mmCIF file with all atom_site columns, C-alpha atoms in Angstrom:
data_model
loop_
_atom_site.group_PDB
_atom_site.id
_atom_site.type_symbol
_atom_site.label_atom_id
_atom_site.label_alt_id
_atom_site.label_comp_id
_atom_site.label_asym_id
_atom_site.label_entity_id
_atom_site.label_seq_id
_atom_site.pdbx_PDB_ins_code
_atom_site.Cartn_x
_atom_site.Cartn_y
_atom_site.Cartn_z
_atom_site.occupancy
_atom_site.B_iso_or_equiv
_atom_site.pdbx_formal_charge
_atom_site.auth_seq_id
_atom_site.auth_comp_id
_atom_site.auth_asym_id
_atom_site.auth_atom_id
_atom_site.pdbx_PDB_model_num
ATOM 1   C CA . MET A 1 1   ? -20.342 -1.941  -2.260  1.00 0.00 ? 1   MET A CA 1
ATOM 2   C CA . MET A 1 2   ? -17.056 -0.481  -1.142  1.00 0.00 ? 2   MET A CA 1
ATOM 3   C CA . TYR A 1 3   ? -15.345 -0.007  -4.498  1.00 0.00 ? 3   TYR A CA 1
ATOM 4   C CA . GLN A 1 4   ? -15.945 -0.924  -8.134  1.00 0.00 ? 4   GLN A CA 1
ATOM 5   C CA . THR A 1 5   ? -14.104 -0.715  -11.448 1.00 0.00 ? 5   THR A CA 1
ATOM 6   C CA . ASP A 1 6   ? -14.472 -2.592  -14.723 1.00 0.00 ? 6   ASP A CA 1
ATOM 7   C CA . LEU A 1 7   ? -11.714 -4.964  -13.539 1.00 0.00 ? 7   LEU A CA 1
ATOM 8   C CA . PHE A 1 8   ? -12.891 -5.815  -10.002 1.00 0.00 ? 8   PHE A CA 1
ATOM 9   C CA . HIS A 1 9   ? -15.116 -4.829  -7.123  1.00 0.00 ? 9   HIS A CA 1
ATOM 10  C CA . ILE A 1 10  ? -15.040 -5.130  -3.355  1.00 0.00 ? 10  ILE A CA 1
ATOM 11  C CA . GLU A 1 11  ? -17.892 -5.637  -0.921  1.00 0.00 ? 11  GLU A CA 1
ATOM 12  C CA . THR A 1 12  ? -17.617 -5.332  2.832   1.00 0.00 ? 12  THR A CA 1
ATOM 13  C CA . SER A 1 13  ? -19.959 -5.303  5.790   1.00 0.00 ? 13  SER A CA 1
ATOM 14  C CA . ASP A 1 14  ? -17.772 -2.609  7.343   1.00 0.00 ? 14  ASP A CA 1
ATOM 15  C CA . PHE A 1 15  ? -19.433 0.688   6.592   1.00 0.00 ? 15  PHE A CA 1
ATOM 16  C CA . GLU A 1 16  ? -16.229 2.661   6.162   1.00 0.00 ? 16  GLU A CA 1
ATOM 17  C CA . LEU A 1 17  ? -12.543 2.453   6.854   1.00 0.00 ? 17  LEU A CA 1
ATOM 18  C CA . THR A 1 18  ? -12.004 4.446   9.993   1.00 0.00 ? 18  THR A CA 1
ATOM 19  C CA . SER A 1 19  ? -8.955  4.307   12.178  1.00 0.00 ? 19  SER A CA 1
ATOM 20  C CA . ASP A 1 20  ? -9.416  4.109   15.907  1.00 0.00 ? 20  ASP A CA 1
ATOM 21  C CA . HIS A 1 21  ? -6.967  3.455   18.695  1.00 0.00 ? 21  HIS A CA 1
ATOM 22  C CA . PHE A 1 22  ? -6.418  -0.196  17.806  1.00 0.00 ? 22  PHE A CA 1
ATOM 23  C CA . CYS A 1 23  ? -8.535  -1.733  15.084  1.00 0.00 ? 23  CYS A CA 1
ATOM 24  C CA . GLU A 1 24  ? -7.251  -0.963  11.614  1.00 0.00 ? 24  GLU A CA 1
ATOM 25  C CA . MET A 1 25  ? -8.651  -4.026  9.873   1.00 0.00 ? 25  MET A CA 1
ATOM 26  C CA . VAL A 1 26  ? -11.282 -4.629  7.204   1.00 0.00 ? 26  VAL A CA 1
ATOM 27  C CA . ASP A 1 27  ? -12.767 -7.916  5.954   1.00 0.00 ? 27  ASP A CA 1
ATOM 28  C CA . PHE A 1 28  ? -13.943 -7.937  2.357   1.00 0.00 ? 28  PHE A CA 1
ATOM 29  C CA . ASN A 1 29  ? -15.136 -10.019 -0.574  1.00 0.00 ? 29  ASN A CA 1
ATOM 30  C CA . LEU A 1 30  ? -13.169 -9.425  -3.744  1.00 0.00 ? 30  LEU A CA 1
ATOM 31  C CA . TYR A 1 31  ? -14.731 -10.143 -7.141  1.00 0.00 ? 31  TYR A CA 1
ATOM 32  C CA . TYR A 1 32  ? -12.145 -10.517 -9.892  1.00 0.00 ? 32  TYR A CA 1
ATOM 33  C CA . ASP A 1 33  ? -12.165 -12.404 -13.203 1.00 0.00 ? 33  ASP A CA 1
ATOM 34  C CA . ASN A 1 34  ? -15.591 -13.961 -12.461 1.00 0.00 ? 34  ASN A CA 1
ATOM 35  C CA . LYS A 1 35  ? -14.276 -15.377 -9.163  1.00 0.00 ? 35  LYS A CA 1
ATOM 36  C CA . LYS A 1 36  ? -15.022 -14.466 -5.553  1.00 0.00 ? 36  LYS A CA 1
ATOM 37  C CA . TYR A 1 37  ? -12.386 -14.279 -2.835  1.00 0.00 ? 37  TYR A CA 1
ATOM 38  C CA . PHE A 1 38  ? -12.479 -13.514 0.878   1.00 0.00 ? 38  PHE A CA 1
ATOM 39  C CA . GLY A 1 39  ? -9.739  -11.380 2.356   1.00 0.00 ? 39  GLY A CA 1
ATOM 40  C CA . SER A 1 40  ? -8.721  -9.006  5.099   1.00 0.00 ? 40  SER A CA 1
ATOM 41  C CA . GLY A 1 41  ? -6.569  -5.921  5.017   1.00 0.00 ? 41  GLY A CA 1
ATOM 42  C CA . PHE A 1 42  ? -4.888  -4.409  8.031   1.00 0.00 ? 42  PHE A CA 1
ATOM 43  C CA . THR A 1 43  ? -1.989  -2.202  9.052   1.00 0.00 ? 43  THR A CA 1
ATOM 44  C CA . THR A 1 44  ? 1.073   -2.824  11.173  1.00 0.00 ? 44  THR A CA 1
ATOM 45  C CA . LYS A 1 45  ? -0.653  -0.703  13.832  1.00 0.00 ? 45  LYS A CA 1
ATOM 46  C CA . HIS A 1 46  ? -3.274  -3.453  14.106  1.00 0.00 ? 46  HIS A CA 1
ATOM 47  C CA . ILE A 1 47  ? -0.561  -6.099  14.573  1.00 0.00 ? 47  ILE A CA 1
ATOM 48  C CA . ASP A 1 48  ? 1.305   -3.928  17.063  1.00 0.00 ? 48  ASP A CA 1
ATOM 49  C CA . PHE A 1 49  ? -1.837  -3.536  19.155  1.00 0.00 ? 49  PHE A CA 1
ATOM 50  C CA . TYR A 1 50  ? -2.200  -7.295  19.555  1.00 0.00 ? 50  TYR A CA 1
ATOM 51  C CA . LEU A 1 51  ? 1.491   -7.949  20.164  1.00 0.00 ? 51  LEU A CA 1
ATOM 52  C CA . ASN A 1 52  ? 1.497   -5.350  22.930  1.00 0.00 ? 52  ASN A CA 1
ATOM 53  C CA . SER A 1 53  ? -1.888  -6.338  24.321  1.00 0.00 ? 53  SER A CA 1
ATOM 54  C CA . VAL A 1 54  ? -2.413  -7.020  27.993  1.00 0.00 ? 54  VAL A CA 1
ATOM 55  C CA . GLU A 1 55  ? -4.150  -10.238 26.960  1.00 0.00 ? 55  GLU A CA 1
ATOM 56  C CA . PRO A 1 56  ? -1.466  -12.954 27.206  1.00 0.00 ? 56  PRO A CA 1
ATOM 57  C CA . VAL A 1 57  ? -3.072  -14.977 24.410  1.00 0.00 ? 57  VAL A CA 1
ATOM 58  C CA . PHE A 1 58  ? -2.157  -12.277 21.879  1.00 0.00 ? 58  PHE A CA 1
ATOM 59  C CA . ASN A 1 59  ? 1.188   -10.872 22.957  1.00 0.00 ? 59  ASN A CA 1
ATOM 60  C CA . ASN A 1 60  ? 3.541   -13.665 21.818  1.00 0.00 ? 60  ASN A CA 1
ATOM 61  C CA . TYR A 1 61  ? 2.586   -13.977 18.154  1.00 0.00 ? 61  TYR A CA 1
ATOM 62  C CA . PHE A 1 62  ? 0.244   -12.832 15.423  1.00 0.00 ? 62  PHE A CA 1
ATOM 63  C CA . TRP A 1 63  ? -0.983  -15.040 12.601  1.00 0.00 ? 63  TRP A CA 1
ATOM 64  C CA . CYS A 1 64  ? -3.595  -14.735 9.898   1.00 0.00 ? 64  CYS A CA 1
ATOM 65  C CA . THR A 1 65  ? -4.739  -16.246 6.639   1.00 0.00 ? 65  THR A CA 1
ATOM 66  C CA . SER A 1 66  ? -6.281  -14.626 3.579   1.00 0.00 ? 66  SER A CA 1
ATOM 67  C CA . SER A 1 67  ? -4.827  -11.257 4.518   1.00 0.00 ? 67  SER A CA 1
ATOM 68  C CA . ILE A 1 68  ? -2.598  -8.463  3.336   1.00 0.00 ? 68  ILE A CA 1
ATOM 69  C CA . VAL A 1 69  ? -0.856  -5.746  5.294   1.00 0.00 ? 69  VAL A CA 1
ATOM 70  C CA . ILE A 1 70  ? -1.597  -2.331  3.826   1.00 0.00 ? 70  ILE A CA 1
ATOM 71  C CA . LYS A 1 71  ? 0.494   0.801   4.248   1.00 0.00 ? 71  LYS A CA 1
ATOM 72  C CA . ASP A 1 72  ? -2.318  3.091   5.437   1.00 0.00 ? 72  ASP A CA 1
ATOM 73  C CA . PHE A 1 73  ? -5.821  2.321   6.636   1.00 0.00 ? 73  PHE A CA 1
ATOM 74  C CA . THR A 1 74  ? -7.617  3.926   3.714   1.00 0.00 ? 74  THR A CA 1
ATOM 75  C CA . VAL A 1 75  ? -9.657  2.709   0.766   1.00 0.00 ? 75  VAL A CA 1
ATOM 76  C CA . ASP A 1 76  ? -6.992  4.134   -1.573  1.00 0.00 ? 76  ASP A CA 1
ATOM 77  C CA . SER A 1 77  ? -4.258  2.112   0.133   1.00 0.00 ? 77  SER A CA 1
ATOM 78  C CA . LEU A 1 78  ? -6.290  -1.104  -0.059  1.00 0.00 ? 78  LEU A CA 1
ATOM 79  C CA . ILE A 1 79  ? -7.130  -0.505  -3.731  1.00 0.00 ? 79  ILE A CA 1
ATOM 80  C CA . SER A 1 80  ? -3.496  0.283   -4.578  1.00 0.00 ? 80  SER A CA 1
ATOM 81  C CA . ALA A 1 81  ? -2.353  -2.908  -2.870  1.00 0.00 ? 81  ALA A CA 1
ATOM 82  C CA . LEU A 1 82  ? -4.897  -5.000  -4.777  1.00 0.00 ? 82  LEU A CA 1
ATOM 83  C CA . GLU A 1 83  ? -3.983  -3.383  -8.095  1.00 0.00 ? 83  GLU A CA 1
ATOM 84  C CA . ASP A 1 84  ? -0.309  -4.149  -7.395  1.00 0.00 ? 84  ASP A CA 1
ATOM 85  C CA . ILE A 1 85  ? -1.240  -7.788  -6.760  1.00 0.00 ? 85  ILE A CA 1
ATOM 86  C CA . PHE A 1 86  ? -3.210  -7.993  -10.027 1.00 0.00 ? 86  PHE A CA 1
ATOM 87  C CA . GLU A 1 87  ? -0.255  -6.568  -11.979 1.00 0.00 ? 87  GLU A CA 1
ATOM 88  C CA . ASN A 1 88  ? 2.374   -8.773  -10.328 1.00 0.00 ? 88  ASN A CA 1
ATOM 89  C CA . PRO A 1 89  ? 2.877   -11.926 -12.413 1.00 0.00 ? 89  PRO A CA 1
ATOM 90  C CA . THR A 1 90  ? 4.273   -13.834 -9.413  1.00 0.00 ? 90  THR A CA 1
ATOM 91  C CA . ALA A 1 91  ? 1.324   -13.016 -7.142  1.00 0.00 ? 91  ALA A CA 1
ATOM 92  C CA . SER A 1 92  ? -1.529  -15.499 -7.024  1.00 0.00 ? 92  SER A CA 1
ATOM 93  C CA . LEU A 1 93  ? -4.925  -14.518 -5.641  1.00 0.00 ? 93  LEU A CA 1
ATOM 94  C CA . GLU A 1 94  ? -5.491  -18.161 -4.658  1.00 0.00 ? 94  GLU A CA 1
ATOM 95  C CA . ASP A 1 95  ? -2.299  -18.063 -2.547  1.00 0.00 ? 95  ASP A CA 1
ATOM 96  C CA . ILE A 1 96  ? -3.127  -14.749 -0.892  1.00 0.00 ? 96  ILE A CA 1
ATOM 97  C CA . PHE A 1 97  ? -6.908  -14.922 -0.371  1.00 0.00 ? 97  PHE A CA 1
ATOM 98  C CA . THR A 1 98  ? -9.500  -17.641 0.129   1.00 0.00 ? 98  THR A CA 1
ATOM 99  C CA . ARG A 1 99  ? -11.483 -18.454 -2.973  1.00 0.00 ? 99  ARG A CA 1
ATOM 100 C CA . ILE A 1 100 ? -15.201 -18.790 -2.333  1.00 0.00 ? 100 ILE A CA 1
ATOM 101 C CA . GLU A 1 101 ? -16.996 -21.131 -4.710  1.00 0.00 ? 101 GLU A CA 1
#
């Protein structure tokens, strides 16, 4: 368990959010309103690494599904982003993340 409140909880196989020289990304399962979603959170540093990679397959574009870009690579930043999504009436979890049946 990464984080839990009465409203939602997050599980991840990543042991902790730690920033290294390139990989600022975390995959997680989000449990909200009796539903389970899969998602990823990453920073612009993560995108920048791939766009400036020496591997030609990565340096022309970056795409992803079921993901959000977070301001900082911390649990607090991920939680704040999710709470903002929950409070935003125009945001839809089904549009942002992949629902797992």
